[in-house]
PDB file of C-alpha atoms in Angstrom:
ATOM      1  CA  UNK A 176      -2.564 -22.547 -33.500  1.00 50.00           C
ATOM      2  CA  UNK A 177       0.965 -23.887 -33.653  1.00 62.00           C
ATOM      3  CA  UNK A 178       2.831 -27.176 -33.795  1.00 82.00           C
ATOM      4  CA  UNK A 179       5.009 -26.588 -30.723  1.00 87.00           C
ATOM      5  CA  UNK A 180       4.984 -28.773 -27.635  1.00 93.00           C
ATOM      6  CA  UNK A 181       4.323 -27.187 -24.214  1.00 91.00           C
ATOM      7  CA  UNK A 182       8.015 -26.731 -23.431  1.00 95.00           C
ATOM      8  CA  UNK A 183       8.583 -24.928 -26.739  1.00 95.00           C
ATOM      9  CA  UNK A 184       5.495 -22.759 -26.179  1.00 95.00           C
ATOM     10  CA  UNK A 185       6.675 -21.856 -22.680  1.00 96.00           C
ATOM     11  CA  UNK A 186      10.132 -20.937 -23.951  1.00 97.00           C
ATOM     12  CA  UNK A 187       8.714 -18.851 -26.806  1.00 97.00           C
ATOM     13  CA  UNK A 188       6.446 -16.924 -24.427  1.00 97.00           C
ATOM     14  CA  UNK A 189       9.234 -16.512 -21.860  1.00 97.00           C
ATOM     15  CA  UNK A 190      11.613 -15.159 -24.512  1.00 97.00           C
ATOM     16  CA  UNK A 191       9.023 -12.702 -25.799  1.00 96.00           C
ATOM     17  CA  UNK A 192       8.111 -11.531 -22.291  1.00 96.00           C
ATOM     18  CA  UNK A 193      11.794 -10.956 -21.528  1.00 94.00           C
ATOM     19  CA  UNK A 194      12.068  -8.567 -24.487  1.00 95.00           C
ATOM     20  CA  UNK A 195       8.578  -7.009 -24.399  1.00 94.00           C
ATOM     21  CA  UNK A 196       7.000  -7.286 -20.928  1.00 93.00           C
ATOM     22  CA  UNK A 197       4.869  -4.224 -21.679  1.00 92.00           C
ATOM     23  CA  UNK A 198       2.870  -6.025 -24.363  1.00 93.00           C
ATOM     24  CA  UNK A 199      -0.525  -7.454 -23.473  1.00 92.00           C
ATOM     25  CA  UNK A 200      -1.122 -11.170 -23.131  1.00 94.00           C
ATOM     26  CA  UNK A 201      -3.307 -11.022 -26.262  1.00 94.00           C
ATOM     27  CA  UNK A 202      -0.573  -9.355 -28.291  1.00 94.00           C
ATOM     28  CA  UNK A 203       2.020 -11.910 -27.281  1.00 95.00           C
ATOM     29  CA  UNK A 204      -0.411 -14.782 -27.803  1.00 96.00           C
ATOM     30  CA  UNK A 205      -1.096 -13.644 -31.356  1.00 95.00           C
ATOM     31  CA  UNK A 206       2.589 -13.340 -32.167  1.00 94.00           C
ATOM     32  CA  UNK A 207       3.649 -16.634 -30.594  1.00 94.00           C
ATOM     33  CA  UNK A 208       0.586 -18.666 -31.595  1.00 94.00           C
ATOM     34  CA  UNK A 209      -0.749 -19.614 -28.157  1.00 96.00           C
ATOM     35  CA  UNK A 210      -3.770 -18.557 -26.106  1.00 96.00           C
ATOM     36  CA  UNK A 211      -3.814 -15.361 -24.015  1.00 96.00           C
ATOM     37  CA  UNK A 212      -4.587 -17.574 -21.005  1.00 97.00           C
ATOM     38  CA  UNK A 213      -1.351 -19.498 -21.557  1.00 97.00           C
ATOM     39  CA  UNK A 214       0.631 -16.232 -21.766  1.00 97.00           C
ATOM     40  CA  UNK A 215      -1.012 -15.004 -18.562  1.00 95.00           C
ATOM     41  CA  UNK A 216      -0.090 -18.185 -16.709  1.00 96.00           C
ATOM     42  CA  UNK A 217       3.524 -17.970 -17.846  1.00 97.00           C
ATOM     43  CA  UNK A 218       3.647 -14.246 -16.958  1.00 96.00           C
ATOM     44  CA  UNK A 219       2.279 -14.846 -13.436  1.00 95.00           C
ATOM     45  CA  UNK A 220       4.658 -17.765 -12.887  1.00 95.00           C
ATOM     46  CA  UNK A 221       7.679 -15.693 -13.931  1.00 96.00           C
ATOM     47  CA  UNK A 222       6.559 -12.740 -11.779  1.00 94.00           C
ATOM     48  CA  UNK A 223       6.069 -14.986  -8.731  1.00 94.00           C
ATOM     49  CA  UNK A 224       9.520 -16.532  -9.187  1.00 93.00           C
ATOM     50  CA  UNK A 225      11.104 -13.082  -9.532  1.00 93.00           C
ATOM     51  CA  UNK A 226      12.229 -13.759 -13.087  1.00 92.00           C
ATOM     52  CA  UNK A 227      10.025 -11.028 -14.563  1.00 92.00           C
ATOM     53  CA  UNK A 228       9.282  -7.613 -13.111  1.00 87.00           C
ATOM     54  CA  UNK A 229       5.585  -6.828 -12.986  1.00 87.00           C
ATOM     55  CA  UNK A 230       4.674  -4.095 -15.440  1.00 81.00           C
ATOM     56  CA  UNK A 231       1.904  -1.787 -14.190  1.00 75.00           C
ATOM     57  CA  UNK A 232       0.977  -0.545 -17.650  1.00 60.00           C
ATOM     58  CA  UNK A 233       0.681  -2.860 -20.617  1.00 57.00           C
ATOM     59  CA  UNK A 234       0.292  -1.999 -24.267  1.00 56.00           C
ATOM     60  CA  UNK A 235      -3.029  -3.075 -25.755  1.00 57.00           C
ATOM     61  CA  UNK A 236      -3.522  -4.430 -29.250  1.00 56.00           C
ATOM     62  CA  UNK A 237      -4.303  -0.921 -30.504  1.00 58.00           C
ATOM     63  CA  UNK A 238      -0.980   0.365 -29.138  1.00 57.00           C
ATOM     64  CA  UNK A 239      -2.540   2.343 -26.278  1.00 56.00           C
ATOM     65  CA  UNK A 240      -1.341   1.790 -22.726  1.00 54.00           C
ATOM     66  CA  UNK A 241      -3.784   0.125 -20.360  1.00 56.00           C
ATOM     67  CA  UNK A 242      -2.979   0.059 -16.647  1.00 58.00           C
ATOM     68  CA  UNK A 243      -4.349  -2.295 -14.019  1.00 50.00           C
ATOM     69  CA  UNK A 244      -6.461   0.473 -12.488  1.00 47.00           C
ATOM     70  CA  UNK A 245      -7.839   1.986 -15.704  1.00 44.00           C
ATOM     71  CA  UNK A 246     -11.580   1.949 -16.127  1.00 41.00           C
ATOM     72  CA  UNK A 247     -12.636   0.496 -19.448  1.00 42.00           C
ATOM     73  CA  UNK A 248     -16.193   1.068 -20.643  1.00 35.00           C
TER      74      UNK A 248
END
């Protein structure tokens, strides 16, 4: 993955989420070099603290929007 420590990873994810909250956790993880799970944890933390507005529709890796309630088969 990457040679960043946890603080640097957190800051990189936070900065990317601030600019592109609509992107999926997988997209951000691929760009930053961390796991999608790590991005999800940072996203939830920021949303709970009120530092990031929850986005109902996120952009998938293929560029299509995927909402929380969309059925995926």
